[in-house]
Amino acid sequence: VTQSAQPAKAVAEVIADATTPARKVVLLPSQFVMRRGGSLPEVHIAFETWGRLSPGRDNAILLLTGLSPSAHAASSPEDPTPGWWEYMVGPGKPIDTGRFYVICVNSLGGCHGSTGPGSVDPRTGARYNLTFPELTVEDIATAARETVRALGIARLHAVVGASLGGMAALAYAIQYPNEVASLVAISAAARALPFAIAIRALQREVIRSDPAWNGGNYPAGVEPTEGMRLARKLGLVSYRSAEEWTHRFGRDRVAKGDNQQTPFGIEFEIESYLEHQARTFIGSFDANSYLYLSRAMDWFDVAEHGGSVDAGLSRIRATSTLVVGVESDILFPLHQQQEIVDVMRKMGRDVAFSALPSVQGHDAFLVDAERFAAVVSQFFAPV
Amino acid sequence: VTQSAQPAKAVAEVIADATTPARKVVLLPSQFVMRRGGSLPEVHIAFETWGRLSPGRDNAILLLTGLSPSAHAASSPEDPTPGWWEYMVGPGKPIDTGRFYVICVNSLGGCHGSTGPGSVDPRTGARYNLTFPELTVEDIATAARETVRALGIARLHAVVGASLGGMAALAYAIQYPNEVASLVAISAAARALPFAIAIRALQREVIRSDPAWNGGNYPAGVEPTEGMRLARKLGLVSYRSAEEWTHRFGRDRVAKGDNQQTPFGIEFEIESYLEHQARTFIGSFDANSYLYLSRAMDWFDVAEHGGSVDAGLSRIRATSTLVVGVESDILFPLHQQQEIVDVMRKMGRDVAFSALPSVQGHDAFLVDAERFAAVVSQFFAPV
């Protein structure tokens, strides 16, 4: 996408993104006002779609992502590479693209085609970096909603999200109550609590401590990879569970040849796993995007919508809601999903709740296909 | 203590340490052979004592510390400043210095008066830094035992330790079974599991990533404070519990004046707490000591003593054992204390087990005075 300096269009424009098969981009129709102040003169949101919109335009499901995934949730004829939720989205799958028109957006503030801190500010011709305005989960939901409207959809059959995406799904349903028929919030929370804030704040600090971060003004392509690598490892520690790692790695050592190449170097398999995962991540994610999206999660609190968690959640008008949590999740612990369920049921809402015994922690929705497919299939089963 | 280049003495020598009131230092009588290879030409171990040794020399209790504390477990007439276990050790306290002669040692490899990577190698006149030989929990136990022998004590009434100190207490009782009448292992484990290894490996990597660490060859007094500050924060995240922080900090913000002085700076109280705690720590602890002690915990596995955890624990001959764990501990989770108890009871050992509902996580033994005092008092109560 060419980030043009032209004035914002009156009507949203959908553009094919030549850099990535299947990805399209919408240019939102006007200046985008941010919740905490400031605005963006133009916003591009990258998205992919699967299935066909029904003539009544009433079969659309919006997927909102976690912190790092792109809009490529699943493979398609245009892009046969597996997506991040491949087992969940497709013909005959739990989110059945034979029945539903599925849209997945890359979050505002992200770095996989949507406008974010790494984008060029058309007013200056330079990257935003830290001049990007403060980003909230609500802004992510709003940009997604503008994308949905640009596609000619006035009301979603469902908004679905996990992790940050689950927070964004709550924000969407709270801000646009009449535009959401049903809601699926997976491993989400009504607000960030201090343990998760501590982990994320420390990740951000590790990135900022990398001299290559340079106050956010690193040149394009010269990322603070050391800070990102360490922050990703800390993320992985919080995304999985001790129980899973005990079963998977135990006290296994890496092969002798790889062992202790540097003092205090990698010795245990768990260290090797983290190193491999972190190295896969770096280079694929903009550090400033990471900082903005991470902080947005800390700020999220549905109590900002009416003065209390109850008041915030009471704004949701979805006729059915599915909440899913995982027993081994230490980042978005189960009692936070229970809180959403308790509050909404107290208000007489129809809420299904699955507390899954997966051992994969916060990441279980990405990997425990069996349990998550069953729960989501049941929710979307034809009546 | 003057780190002299004289040959090791035939008899251990106890020296007053002029730098710190109440602290004494023993110079071990011969070259110290390390478990994983290498040796130290001379070893000083710093210690403090409380109470009086009985004429029968049968009332001594040895305290082994966690990673960071010094030998100053409690105040004394010579040093009235509060110690790290002030509520536990003293006249009339759970470890009653009116009845017991209590010895607390600073671990071999540490930096509070005992020989460690920051000590001068008498062979070279320069600090060991990374030429310090590989350190194990067993070496820490051995150096403590040599200190006990230097004080003329052949058999301890009890060896007591928490965290790393609990591992070292197990190692002591396994290596010197006839010299330990009773054993207290608090928030300990028979071996390190991958979640804890991951956290500690990441802390070590954060320290090593600080350019000021300089491959371990930073000048004395020019510490890698940035790496130590971040590693300490990660430690704190693993030492406490999410539940405690939710109750203690919630989503409270710091006062406006302190808020956001830098982009992505401190905003929530939990961040301010971590920053304060971390700043208190840095400057007080040698980075290389931290690396050595941290890695020793990862290596610890009682299965090295006989081929299995069962075989290792079967070597213990203490006539009574107390194991204490905390439900909210994510670093040394309760099932690891349960494992010690199950194995020892299966072998017919007399083991008391307290699984405490403290919310302070791994650090509970330092702060939940009420629960820990009750349990330890009961164990040491006169028959």
mmCIF file of C-alpha atoms in Angstrom, chain A residues 36 130 134 191-195 197-199 201-202 204-206 208-209 211 213 226 229-231 233-235 237-238 240-242 245-247 249-251 253 260 262-265 267-268 270-271 274-275 288 291-292 295 297-301 304 330 333 335, chain B residues 36 130 134 191-195 197-199 201-202 204-206 208-209 211 213 226 229-231 233-235 237-238 240-242 245-247 249-251 253 260 262-265 267-268 270-271 274-275 288 291-292 295 297-301 304 330 333 335:
data_model
loop_
_atom_site.group_PDB
_atom_site.id
_atom_site.type_symbol
_atom_site.label_atom_id
_atom_site.label_comp_id
_atom_site.label_asym_id
_atom_site.label_seq_id
_atom_site.Cartn_x
_atom_site.Cartn_y
_atom_site.Cartn_z
ATOM 1 C CA ARG A 36 -7.265 9.326 24.622
ATOM 2 C CA LEU A 130 6.427 7.630 19.221
ATOM 3 C CA GLU A 134 -1.877 6.881 22.483
ATOM 4 C CA ARG A 191 -9.718 -5.233 32.754
ATOM 5 C CA ALA A 192 -6.002 -5.762 33.174
ATOM 6 C CA LEU A 193 -4.843 -6.808 36.636
ATOM 7 C CA PRO A 194 -1.438 -6.018 38.171
ATOM 8 C CA PHE A 195 0.344 -9.333 37.568
ATOM 9 C CA ILE A 197 0.505 -5.376 33.883
ATOM 10 C CA ALA A 198 3.817 -6.184 35.605
ATOM 11 C CA ILE A 199 4.751 -8.760 32.967
ATOM 12 C CA ALA A 201 5.473 -3.389 31.623
ATOM 13 C CA LEU A 202 8.651 -5.412 32.064
ATOM 14 C CA ARG A 204 8.201 -2.978 27.330
ATOM 15 C CA GLU A 205 11.052 -1.932 29.568
ATOM 16 C CA VAL A 206 13.303 -4.674 28.199
ATOM 17 C CA ARG A 208 13.194 0.206 25.673
ATOM 18 C CA SER A 209 16.449 -0.777 27.391
ATOM 19 C CA PRO A 211 20.158 0.785 22.916
ATOM 20 C CA TRP A 213 15.493 1.041 20.315
ATOM 21 C CA GLU A 226 17.907 -8.038 21.381
ATOM 22 C CA ARG A 229 14.042 -11.356 21.670
ATOM 23 C CA LEU A 230 14.120 -11.073 25.468
ATOM 24 C CA ALA A 231 10.628 -9.548 25.633
ATOM 25 C CA LYS A 233 10.828 -14.944 25.854
ATOM 26 C CA LEU A 234 9.164 -13.255 28.802
ATOM 27 C CA GLY A 235 5.921 -13.318 26.847
ATOM 28 C CA VAL A 237 6.857 -17.674 29.920
ATOM 29 C CA SER A 238 3.527 -15.975 30.619
ATOM 30 C CA ARG A 240 2.171 -21.161 28.510
ATOM 31 C CA SER A 241 2.001 -23.146 31.741
ATOM 32 C CA ALA A 242 4.481 -24.729 34.112
ATOM 33 C CA TRP A 245 6.595 -27.519 30.201
ATOM 34 C CA THR A 246 7.207 -30.077 32.930
ATOM 35 C CA HIS A 247 5.562 -32.739 30.773
ATOM 36 C CA PHE A 249 10.633 -30.683 28.500
ATOM 37 C CA GLY A 250 11.249 -31.924 32.031
ATOM 38 C CA ARG A 251 14.946 -31.512 32.768
ATOM 39 C CA ARG A 253 19.364 -31.149 28.147
ATOM 40 C CA GLN A 260 27.339 -24.080 26.657
ATOM 41 C CA THR A 262 29.051 -19.293 25.665
ATOM 42 C CA PRO A 263 29.302 -18.967 29.440
ATOM 43 C CA PHE A 264 25.820 -19.342 30.883
ATOM 44 C CA GLY A 265 24.562 -20.319 27.420
ATOM 45 C CA GLU A 267 21.804 -25.987 28.380
ATOM 46 C CA PHE A 268 18.226 -27.151 29.008
ATOM 47 C CA ILE A 270 13.329 -25.354 27.705
ATOM 48 C CA GLU A 271 15.959 -22.686 27.058
ATOM 49 C CA LEU A 274 12.422 -20.299 24.090
ATOM 50 C CA GLU A 275 15.397 -19.198 22.042
ATOM 51 C CA ASN A 288 6.980 0.323 18.647
ATOM 52 C CA LEU A 291 4.871 -1.186 22.901
ATOM 53 C CA TYR A 292 1.617 0.481 21.847
ATOM 54 C CA ARG A 295 0.187 -0.747 26.812
ATOM 55 C CA MET A 297 -3.985 -3.999 27.152
ATOM 56 C CA ASP A 298 -2.832 -2.531 30.473
ATOM 57 C CA TRP A 299 -5.143 0.431 30.042
ATOM 58 C CA PHE A 300 -8.189 -1.664 29.178
ATOM 59 C CA ASP A 301 -10.922 -1.503 31.790
ATOM 60 C CA GLU A 304 -14.382 3.242 31.903
ATOM 61 C CA ILE A 330 -1.676 -17.193 34.474
ATOM 62 C CA PRO A 333 -6.635 -16.199 34.823
ATOM 63 C CA HIS A 335 -11.479 -15.875 37.529
ATOM 64 C CA ARG B 36 31.545 -30.183 38.899
ATOM 65 C CA LEU B 130 33.870 -16.030 35.234
ATOM 66 C CA GLU B 134 31.033 -23.946 38.267
ATOM 67 C CA ARG B 191 14.903 -30.502 41.510
ATOM 68 C CA ALA B 192 14.366 -27.486 39.290
ATOM 69 C CA LEU B 193 11.520 -27.736 36.771
ATOM 70 C CA PRO B 194 11.413 -25.988 33.385
ATOM 71 C CA PHE B 195 9.154 -23.045 34.264
ATOM 72 C CA ILE B 197 14.517 -22.693 34.813
ATOM 73 C CA ALA B 198 12.984 -20.513 32.095
ATOM 74 C CA ILE B 199 12.486 -17.595 34.476
ATOM 75 C CA ALA B 201 17.647 -18.381 32.502
ATOM 76 C CA LEU B 202 15.866 -15.257 31.265
ATOM 77 C CA ARG B 204 20.603 -14.366 33.589
ATOM 78 C CA GLU B 205 20.243 -13.469 29.944
ATOM 79 C CA VAL B 206 18.920 -10.004 30.791
ATOM 80 C CA ARG B 208 24.353 -10.740 30.311
ATOM 81 C CA SER B 209 22.666 -8.539 27.696
ATOM 82 C CA PRO B 211 26.703 -4.065 27.812
ATOM 83 C CA TRP B 213 28.262 -6.766 32.175
ATOM 84 C CA GLU B 226 20.380 -1.930 34.166
ATOM 85 C CA ARG B 229 17.369 -3.950 37.760
ATOM 86 C CA LEU B 230 15.369 -5.735 35.050
ATOM 87 C CA ALA B 231 16.372 -9.197 36.288
ATOM 88 C CA LYS B 233 11.886 -7.139 38.485
ATOM 89 C CA LEU B 234 11.455 -10.462 36.718
ATOM 90 C CA GLY B 235 12.436 -12.167 39.949
ATOM 91 C CA VAL B 237 7.143 -11.204 39.344
ATOM 92 C CA SER B 238 7.976 -14.842 40.054
ATOM 93 C CA ARG B 240 4.968 -13.052 44.625
ATOM 94 C CA SER B 241 1.457 -13.915 43.457
ATOM 95 C CA ALA B 242 -1.127 -12.417 41.153
ATOM 96 C CA TRP B 245 -1.003 -7.885 43.820
ATOM 97 C CA THR B 246 -4.649 -7.690 42.802
ATOM 98 C CA HIS B 247 -5.593 -7.054 46.419
ATOM 99 C CA PHE B 249 -2.395 -2.663 44.031
ATOM 100 C CA GLY B 250 -5.458 -3.322 41.878
ATOM 101 C CA ARG B 251 -5.392 -0.828 39.025
ATOM 102 C CA ARG B 253 -2.205 4.726 39.383
ATOM 103 C CA GLN B 260 4.733 9.247 32.489
ATOM 104 C CA THR B 262 9.227 9.285 29.922
ATOM 105 C CA PRO B 263 7.267 7.656 27.112
ATOM 106 C CA PHE B 264 5.967 4.307 28.357
ATOM 107 C CA GLY B 265 7.175 5.237 31.840
ATOM 108 C CA GLU B 267 1.912 4.668 35.410
ATOM 109 C CA PHE B 268 0.473 1.926 37.630
ATOM 110 C CA ILE B 270 2.485 -2.113 40.558
ATOM 111 C CA GLU B 271 5.120 -0.673 38.214
ATOM 112 C CA LEU B 274 8.666 -3.068 41.182
ATOM 113 C CA GLU B 275 10.875 -0.128 40.308
ATOM 114 C CA ASN B 288 28.315 -12.611 38.608
ATOM 115 C CA LEU B 291 24.516 -15.697 37.683
ATOM 116 C CA TYR B 292 26.361 -18.468 39.552
ATOM 117 C CA ARG B 295 22.417 -21.449 37.627
ATOM 118 C CA MET B 297 19.412 -23.762 41.328
ATOM 119 C CA ASP B 298 18.693 -24.892 37.760
ATOM 120 C CA TRP B 299 21.259 -27.659 38.070
ATOM 121 C CA PHE B 300 19.949 -28.949 41.387
ATOM 122 C CA ASP B 301 18.428 -32.418 41.166
ATOM 123 C CA GLU B 304 22.088 -37.025 40.981
ATOM 124 C CA ILE B 330 4.537 -20.345 41.086
ATOM 125 C CA PRO B 333 4.941 -24.903 43.305
ATOM 126 C CA HIS B 335 3.432 -30.161 44.181
#
